[in-house]
mmCIF file of C-alpha atoms and ligand atoms in Angstrom:
data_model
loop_
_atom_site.group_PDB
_atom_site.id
_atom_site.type_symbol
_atom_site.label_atom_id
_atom_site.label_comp_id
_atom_site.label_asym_id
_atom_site.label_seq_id
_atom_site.Cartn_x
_atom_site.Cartn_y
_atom_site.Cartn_z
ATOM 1 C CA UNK A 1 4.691 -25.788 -36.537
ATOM 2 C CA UNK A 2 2.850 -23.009 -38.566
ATOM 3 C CA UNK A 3 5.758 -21.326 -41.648
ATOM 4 C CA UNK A 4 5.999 -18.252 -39.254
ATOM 5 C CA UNK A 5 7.354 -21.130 -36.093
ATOM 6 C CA UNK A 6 4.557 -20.767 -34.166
ATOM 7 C CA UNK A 7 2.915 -23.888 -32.566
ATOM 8 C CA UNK A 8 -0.059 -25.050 -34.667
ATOM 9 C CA UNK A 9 -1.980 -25.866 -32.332
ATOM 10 C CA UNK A 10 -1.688 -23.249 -29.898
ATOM 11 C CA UNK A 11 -4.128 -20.455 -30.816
ATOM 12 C CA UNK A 12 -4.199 -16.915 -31.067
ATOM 13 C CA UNK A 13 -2.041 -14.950 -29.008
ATOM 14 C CA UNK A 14 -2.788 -11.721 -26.763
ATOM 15 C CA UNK A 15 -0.750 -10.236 -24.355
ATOM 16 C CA UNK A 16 -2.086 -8.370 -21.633
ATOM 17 C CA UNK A 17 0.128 -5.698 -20.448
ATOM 18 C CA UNK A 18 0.472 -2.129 -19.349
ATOM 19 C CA UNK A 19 1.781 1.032 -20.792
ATOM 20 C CA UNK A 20 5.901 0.600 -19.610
ATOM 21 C CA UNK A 21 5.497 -1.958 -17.489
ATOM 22 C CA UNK A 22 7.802 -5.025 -17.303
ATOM 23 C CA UNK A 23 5.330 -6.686 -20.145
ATOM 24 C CA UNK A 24 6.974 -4.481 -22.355
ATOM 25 C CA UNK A 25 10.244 -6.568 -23.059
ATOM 26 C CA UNK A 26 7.389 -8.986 -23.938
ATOM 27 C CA UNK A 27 6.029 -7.155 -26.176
ATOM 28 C CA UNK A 28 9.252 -5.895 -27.539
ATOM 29 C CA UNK A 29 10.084 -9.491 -27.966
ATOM 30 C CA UNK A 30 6.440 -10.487 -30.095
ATOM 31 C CA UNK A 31 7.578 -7.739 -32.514
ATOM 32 C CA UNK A 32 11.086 -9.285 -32.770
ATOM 33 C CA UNK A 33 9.313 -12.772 -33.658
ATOM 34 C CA UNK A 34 7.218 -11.553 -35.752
ATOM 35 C CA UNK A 35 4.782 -13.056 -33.627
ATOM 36 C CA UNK A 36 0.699 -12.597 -35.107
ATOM 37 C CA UNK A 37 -0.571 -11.253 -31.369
ATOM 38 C CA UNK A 38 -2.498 -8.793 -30.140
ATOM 39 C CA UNK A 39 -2.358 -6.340 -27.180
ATOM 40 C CA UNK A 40 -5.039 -6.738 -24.119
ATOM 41 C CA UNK A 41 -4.284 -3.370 -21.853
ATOM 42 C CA UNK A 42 -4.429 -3.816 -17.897
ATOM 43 C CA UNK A 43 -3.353 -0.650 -17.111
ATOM 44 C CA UNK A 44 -1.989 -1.204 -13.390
ATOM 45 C CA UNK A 45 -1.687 2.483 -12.743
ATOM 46 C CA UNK A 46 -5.447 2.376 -13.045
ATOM 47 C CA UNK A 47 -5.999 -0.326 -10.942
ATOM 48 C CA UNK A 48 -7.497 -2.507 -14.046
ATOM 49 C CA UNK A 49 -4.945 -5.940 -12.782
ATOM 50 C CA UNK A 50 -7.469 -5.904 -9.598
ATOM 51 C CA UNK A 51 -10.732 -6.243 -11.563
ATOM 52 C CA UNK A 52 -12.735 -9.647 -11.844
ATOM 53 C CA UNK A 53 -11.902 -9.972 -15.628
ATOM 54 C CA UNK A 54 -8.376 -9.969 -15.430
ATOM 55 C CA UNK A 55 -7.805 -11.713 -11.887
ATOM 56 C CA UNK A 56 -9.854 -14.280 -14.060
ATOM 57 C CA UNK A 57 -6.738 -14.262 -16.004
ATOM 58 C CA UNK A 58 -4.542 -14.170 -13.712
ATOM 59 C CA UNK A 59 -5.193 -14.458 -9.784
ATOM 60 C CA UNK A 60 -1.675 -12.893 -9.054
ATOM 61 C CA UNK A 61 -3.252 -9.785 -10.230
ATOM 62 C CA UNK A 62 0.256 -8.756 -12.376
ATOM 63 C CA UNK A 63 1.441 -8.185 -16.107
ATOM 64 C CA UNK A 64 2.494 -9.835 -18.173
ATOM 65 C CA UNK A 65 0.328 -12.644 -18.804
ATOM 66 C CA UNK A 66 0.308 -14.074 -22.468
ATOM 67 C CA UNK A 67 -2.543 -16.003 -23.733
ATOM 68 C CA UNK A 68 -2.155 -18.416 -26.057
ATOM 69 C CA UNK A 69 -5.333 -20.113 -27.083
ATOM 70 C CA UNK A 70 -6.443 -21.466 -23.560
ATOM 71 C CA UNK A 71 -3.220 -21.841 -22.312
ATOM 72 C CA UNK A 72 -1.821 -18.547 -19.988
ATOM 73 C CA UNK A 73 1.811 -17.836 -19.238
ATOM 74 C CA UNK A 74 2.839 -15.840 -16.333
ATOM 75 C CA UNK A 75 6.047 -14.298 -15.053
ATOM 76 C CA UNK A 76 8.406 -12.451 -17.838
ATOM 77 C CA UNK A 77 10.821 -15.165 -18.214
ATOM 78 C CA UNK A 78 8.615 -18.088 -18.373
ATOM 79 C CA UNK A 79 6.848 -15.948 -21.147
ATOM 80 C CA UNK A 80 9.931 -15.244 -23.044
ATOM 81 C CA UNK A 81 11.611 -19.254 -22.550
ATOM 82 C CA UNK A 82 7.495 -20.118 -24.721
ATOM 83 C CA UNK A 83 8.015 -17.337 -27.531
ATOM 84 C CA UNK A 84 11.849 -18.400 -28.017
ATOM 85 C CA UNK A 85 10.815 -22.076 -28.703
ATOM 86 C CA UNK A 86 7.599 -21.127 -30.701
ATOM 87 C CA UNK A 87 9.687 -18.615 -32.803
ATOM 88 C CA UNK A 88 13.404 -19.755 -33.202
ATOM 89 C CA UNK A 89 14.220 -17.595 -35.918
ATOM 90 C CA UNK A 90 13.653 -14.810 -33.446
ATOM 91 C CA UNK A 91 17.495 -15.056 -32.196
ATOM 92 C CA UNK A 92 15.876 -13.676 -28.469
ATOM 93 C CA UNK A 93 19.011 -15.823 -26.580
ATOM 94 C CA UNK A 94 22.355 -16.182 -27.636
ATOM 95 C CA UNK A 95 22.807 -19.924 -28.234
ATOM 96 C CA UNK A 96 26.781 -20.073 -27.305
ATOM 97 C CA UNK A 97 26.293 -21.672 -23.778
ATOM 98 C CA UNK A 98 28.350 -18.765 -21.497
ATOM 99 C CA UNK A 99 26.935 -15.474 -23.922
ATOM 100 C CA UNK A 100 23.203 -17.365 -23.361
ATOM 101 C CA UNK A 101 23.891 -18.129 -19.720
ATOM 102 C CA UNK A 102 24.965 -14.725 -18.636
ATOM 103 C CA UNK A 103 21.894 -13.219 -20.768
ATOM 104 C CA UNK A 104 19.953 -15.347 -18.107
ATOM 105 C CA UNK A 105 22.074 -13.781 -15.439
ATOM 106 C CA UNK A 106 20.859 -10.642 -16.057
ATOM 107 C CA UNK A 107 17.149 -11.088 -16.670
ATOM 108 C CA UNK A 108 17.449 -13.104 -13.042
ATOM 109 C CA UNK A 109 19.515 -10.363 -11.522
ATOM 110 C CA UNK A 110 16.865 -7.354 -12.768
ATOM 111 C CA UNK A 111 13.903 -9.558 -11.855
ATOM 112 C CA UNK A 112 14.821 -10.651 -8.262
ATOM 113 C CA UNK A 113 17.203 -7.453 -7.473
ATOM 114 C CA UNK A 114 15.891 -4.333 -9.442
ATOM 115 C CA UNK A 115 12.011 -5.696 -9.686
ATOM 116 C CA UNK A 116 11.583 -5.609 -6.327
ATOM 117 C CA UNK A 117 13.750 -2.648 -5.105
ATOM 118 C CA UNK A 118 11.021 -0.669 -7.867
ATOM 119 C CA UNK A 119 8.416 -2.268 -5.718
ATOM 120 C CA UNK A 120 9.948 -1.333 -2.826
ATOM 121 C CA UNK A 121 10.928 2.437 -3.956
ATOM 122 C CA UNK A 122 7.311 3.097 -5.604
ATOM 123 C CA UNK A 123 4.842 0.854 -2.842
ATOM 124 C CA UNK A 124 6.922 0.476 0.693
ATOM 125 C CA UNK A 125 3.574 -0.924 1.942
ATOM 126 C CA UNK A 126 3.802 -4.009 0.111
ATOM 127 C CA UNK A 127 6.980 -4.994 2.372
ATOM 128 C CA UNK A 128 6.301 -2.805 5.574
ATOM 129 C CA UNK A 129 2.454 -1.906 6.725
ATOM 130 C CA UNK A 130 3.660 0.423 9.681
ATOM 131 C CA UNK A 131 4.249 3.283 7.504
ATOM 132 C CA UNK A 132 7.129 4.621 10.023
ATOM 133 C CA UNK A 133 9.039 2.261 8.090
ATOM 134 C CA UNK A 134 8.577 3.773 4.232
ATOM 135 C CA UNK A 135 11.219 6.026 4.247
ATOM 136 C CA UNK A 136 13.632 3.910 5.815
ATOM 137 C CA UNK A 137 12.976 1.601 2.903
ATOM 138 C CA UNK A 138 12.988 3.916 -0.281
ATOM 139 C CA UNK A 139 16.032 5.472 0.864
ATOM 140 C CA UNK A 140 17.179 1.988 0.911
ATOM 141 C CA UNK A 141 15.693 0.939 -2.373
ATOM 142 C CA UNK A 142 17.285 4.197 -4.051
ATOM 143 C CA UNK A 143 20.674 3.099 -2.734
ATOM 144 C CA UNK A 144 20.738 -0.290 -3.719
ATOM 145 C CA UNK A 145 19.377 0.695 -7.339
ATOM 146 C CA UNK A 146 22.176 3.488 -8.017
ATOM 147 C CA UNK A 147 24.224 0.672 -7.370
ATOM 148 C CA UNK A 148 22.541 -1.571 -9.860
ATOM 149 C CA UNK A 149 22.937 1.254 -12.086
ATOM 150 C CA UNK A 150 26.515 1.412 -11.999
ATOM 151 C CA UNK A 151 26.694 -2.475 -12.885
ATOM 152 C CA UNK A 152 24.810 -2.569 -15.429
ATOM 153 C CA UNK A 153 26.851 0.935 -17.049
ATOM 154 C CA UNK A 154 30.252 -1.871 -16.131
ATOM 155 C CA UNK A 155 29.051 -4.769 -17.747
ATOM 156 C CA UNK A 156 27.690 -2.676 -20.779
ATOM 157 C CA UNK A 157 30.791 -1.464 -21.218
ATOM 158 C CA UNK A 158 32.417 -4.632 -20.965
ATOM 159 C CA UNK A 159 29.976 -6.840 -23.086
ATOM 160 C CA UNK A 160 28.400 -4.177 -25.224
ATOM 161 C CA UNK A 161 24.695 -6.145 -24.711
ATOM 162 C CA UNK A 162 23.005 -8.177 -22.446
ATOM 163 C CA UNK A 163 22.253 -10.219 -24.595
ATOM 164 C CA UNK A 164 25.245 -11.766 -26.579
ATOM 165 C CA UNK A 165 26.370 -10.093 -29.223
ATOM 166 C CA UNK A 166 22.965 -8.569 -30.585
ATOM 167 C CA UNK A 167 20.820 -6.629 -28.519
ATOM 168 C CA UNK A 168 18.365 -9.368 -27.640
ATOM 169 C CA UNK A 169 15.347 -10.350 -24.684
ATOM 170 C CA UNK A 170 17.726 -9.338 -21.887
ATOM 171 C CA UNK A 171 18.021 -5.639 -23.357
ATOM 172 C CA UNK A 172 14.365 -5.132 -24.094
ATOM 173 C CA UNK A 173 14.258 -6.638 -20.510
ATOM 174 C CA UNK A 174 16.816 -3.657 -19.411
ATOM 175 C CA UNK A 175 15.215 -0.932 -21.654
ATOM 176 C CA UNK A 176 11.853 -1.377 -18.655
ATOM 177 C CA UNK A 177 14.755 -0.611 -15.701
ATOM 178 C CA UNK A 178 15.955 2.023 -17.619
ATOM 179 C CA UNK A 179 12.415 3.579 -18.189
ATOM 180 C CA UNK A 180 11.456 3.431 -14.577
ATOM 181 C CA UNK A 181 14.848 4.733 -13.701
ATOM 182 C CA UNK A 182 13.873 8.035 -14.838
ATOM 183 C CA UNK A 183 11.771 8.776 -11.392
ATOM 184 C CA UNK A 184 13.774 7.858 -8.466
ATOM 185 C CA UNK A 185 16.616 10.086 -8.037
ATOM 186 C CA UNK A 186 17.588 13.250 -9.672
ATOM 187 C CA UNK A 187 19.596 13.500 -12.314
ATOM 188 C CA UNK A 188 19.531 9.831 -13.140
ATOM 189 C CA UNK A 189 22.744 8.082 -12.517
ATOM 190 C CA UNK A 190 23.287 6.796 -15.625
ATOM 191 C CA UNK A 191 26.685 6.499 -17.063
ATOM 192 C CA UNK A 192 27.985 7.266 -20.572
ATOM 193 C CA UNK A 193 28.235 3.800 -22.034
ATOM 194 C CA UNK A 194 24.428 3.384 -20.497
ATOM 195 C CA UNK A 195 22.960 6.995 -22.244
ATOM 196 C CA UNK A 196 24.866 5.097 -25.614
ATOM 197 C CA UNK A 197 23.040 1.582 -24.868
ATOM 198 C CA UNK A 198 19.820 3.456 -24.124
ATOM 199 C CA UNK A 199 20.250 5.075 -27.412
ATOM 200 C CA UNK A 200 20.605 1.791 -29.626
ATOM 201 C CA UNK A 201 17.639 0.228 -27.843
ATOM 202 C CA UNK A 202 15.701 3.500 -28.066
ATOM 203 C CA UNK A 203 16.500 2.895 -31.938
ATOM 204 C CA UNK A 204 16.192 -1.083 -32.442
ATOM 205 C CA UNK A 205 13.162 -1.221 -34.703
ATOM 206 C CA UNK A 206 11.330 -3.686 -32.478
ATOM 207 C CA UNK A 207 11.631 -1.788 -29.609
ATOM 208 C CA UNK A 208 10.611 1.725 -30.813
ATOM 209 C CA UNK A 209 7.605 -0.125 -32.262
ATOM 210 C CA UNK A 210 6.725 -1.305 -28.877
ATOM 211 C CA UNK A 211 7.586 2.475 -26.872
ATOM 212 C CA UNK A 212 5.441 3.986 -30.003
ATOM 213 C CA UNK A 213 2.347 1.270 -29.498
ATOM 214 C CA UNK A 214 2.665 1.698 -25.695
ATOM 215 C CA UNK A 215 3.147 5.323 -25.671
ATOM 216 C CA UNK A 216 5.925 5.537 -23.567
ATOM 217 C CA UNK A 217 9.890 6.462 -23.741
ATOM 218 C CA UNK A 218 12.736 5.327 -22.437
ATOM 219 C CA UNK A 219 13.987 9.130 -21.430
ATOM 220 C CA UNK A 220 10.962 9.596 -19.149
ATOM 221 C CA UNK A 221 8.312 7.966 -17.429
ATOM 222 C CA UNK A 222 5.484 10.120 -18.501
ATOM 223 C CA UNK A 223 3.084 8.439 -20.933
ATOM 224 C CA UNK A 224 2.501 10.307 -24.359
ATOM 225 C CA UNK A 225 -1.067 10.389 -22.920
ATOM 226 C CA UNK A 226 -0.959 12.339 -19.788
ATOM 227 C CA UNK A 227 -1.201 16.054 -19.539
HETATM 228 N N1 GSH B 301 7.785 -11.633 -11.224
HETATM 229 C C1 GSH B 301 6.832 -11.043 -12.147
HETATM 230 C C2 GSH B 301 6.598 -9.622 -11.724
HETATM 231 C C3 GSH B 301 5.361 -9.070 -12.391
HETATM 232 C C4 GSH B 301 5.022 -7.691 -11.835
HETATM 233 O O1 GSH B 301 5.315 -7.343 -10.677
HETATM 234 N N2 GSH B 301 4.363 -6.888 -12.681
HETATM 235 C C5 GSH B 301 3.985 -5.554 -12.277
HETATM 236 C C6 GSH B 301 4.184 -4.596 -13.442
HETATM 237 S S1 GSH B 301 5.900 -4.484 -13.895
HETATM 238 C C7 GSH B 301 2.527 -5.535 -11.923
HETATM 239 O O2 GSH B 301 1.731 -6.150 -12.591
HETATM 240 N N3 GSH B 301 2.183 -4.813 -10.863
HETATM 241 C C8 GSH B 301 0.833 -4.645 -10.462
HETATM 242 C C9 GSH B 301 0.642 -4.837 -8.979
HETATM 243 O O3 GSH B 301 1.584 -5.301 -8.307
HETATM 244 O O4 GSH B 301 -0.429 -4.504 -8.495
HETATM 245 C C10 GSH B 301 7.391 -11.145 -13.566
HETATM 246 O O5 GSH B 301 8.608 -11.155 -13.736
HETATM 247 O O6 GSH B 301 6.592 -11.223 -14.522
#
C-alpha cells in the first residue's frame, strides 16, 4: 500500500461519471479518501454512455465506472466496497456490525427500490414499449417514491445518518435521491428532519466539493450550466 492507502499497484484512477448522476456519491466518496483521481465526463443526458469510447469502457452503457489502472469497476456499491479497502482511513462504513449493516440496507434499498422507480418515472419505455402504458407507470413510480420519501424523513429522524454515526457513503449515496427528487412532484415531499439532513450534506466539505466540481445542487436539478 502507497502512505495515502491506496493499492500500489493499482494505477491511476479516473472516474467516469455524469453531472448528478448516481456516480456522484462516488465521487463524493474519492474526495472523502483523499483519493489522487481524476474525473472522465459521460454526460448521459447527452447521450455520451452510448458512444464507442465509453461502451469500450463499459458495455452496460451506465455511470459510474471507475478505472483503476486496467482494472474497471462497475455498479455504485461494488465501486464504493474497492475505495473503502484501498482507503481505510476514509471511515466510508461504520465498522460496528448492525450501524455498518443497516448503512448497507439503505444503499440496497435506494439502488433496487428508488434507482429504478427514477428509471421508471423519467424513461417508462425502458419497462413498457407500448407507450399506452407510460402514464400508468409514472403515476406509479411517483407513488411509490413519495413513499420512499417519507422513510427515509423516519429513519433520519430516528438514526440521524445513514451511515452510522457520521454522515458517510450511504448519505452521499442519499444526497443523488434527494437531487433527483426535486423533479417529480410538486412541492417536493420532503419532511423537516430531511430539509435539515439535506442541509448538513449540502454543507459536508466533501460533498459540496463534489456539487461545486459537478455543477449541480441538491435544491434543484438544473445544472449551473444550463440557461
Ligand atoms: N445499478 C447501477 C445503476 C447505474 C445507472 O443506472 N446509472 C445511470 C445514471 S444514475 C446511467 O448511467 N444511465 C444511463 C442510461 O441508462 O442510459 C449502479 O448502481 O451503479
Amino acid at each position: 500500500m502507497t502512505p495515502s492507502g491506496a493499492p500500489a499497484n493499482g494505477g491511476p484512477i479516473a472516474l467516469h461519471y455524469s453531472p448528478g448522476a448516481c456516480s456522484f456519491a462516488v465521487h463524493a466518496a474519492l474526495r472523502q479518501a483523499g483519493a489522487p483521481f481524476e474525473l472522465a465526463r459521460v454526460d448521459v443526458r447527452a447521450g455520451d454512455q452510448r458512444s464507442d469510447a465509453y461502451r469500450a469502457i463499459n458495455p452496460r452503457e451506465r455511470v459510474p465506472t471507475l478505472s483503476i489502472g486496467s482494472e474497471r469497476i462497475t455498479e455504485v456499491l461494488a465501486i464504493a466496497l474497492w475505495i473503502e479497502r484501498a482507503f481505510p482511513d476514509a471511515r466510508l462504513f461504520p465498522t460496528e456490525a448492525f450501524a455498518r449493516a443497516h448503512a448497507f440496507e439503505w444503499i440496497a434499498y435506494m439502488a433496487t427500490t428508488a434507482q429504478p422507480l427514477f428509471r421508471a418515472f423519467w424513461r417508462p419505455g425502458w419497462f413498457a414499449e407500448d407507450a399506452s402504458a407510460h402514464a400508468a407507470l409514472q403515476a406509479t413510480a411517483v407513488a411509490r417514491l413519495v413513499a420512499v420519501l417519507a422513510d427515509l424523513e423516519r429513519i433520519v429522524a430516528e438514526r440521524r445518518v445513514l451511515n452510522g454515526e457520521t454522515l458517510g457513503f450511504a448519505d452521499f449515496y442519499a444526497a443523488v435521491y434527494l437531487r433527483w427528487a426535486n423533479t417529480f412532484v410538486e412541492p417536493v415531499p420532503f419532511g423537516p428532519t430531511t430539509l435539515a439532513y439535506r442541509g448538513r450534506l449540502q454543507a459536508h466539505p466533501a460533498v459540496a466539493a463534489a456539487l461545486d466540481v459537478e455543477g449541480v445542487s441538491l435544491d434543484s436539478m438544473k445544472r449551473r450550466s444550463d440557461p
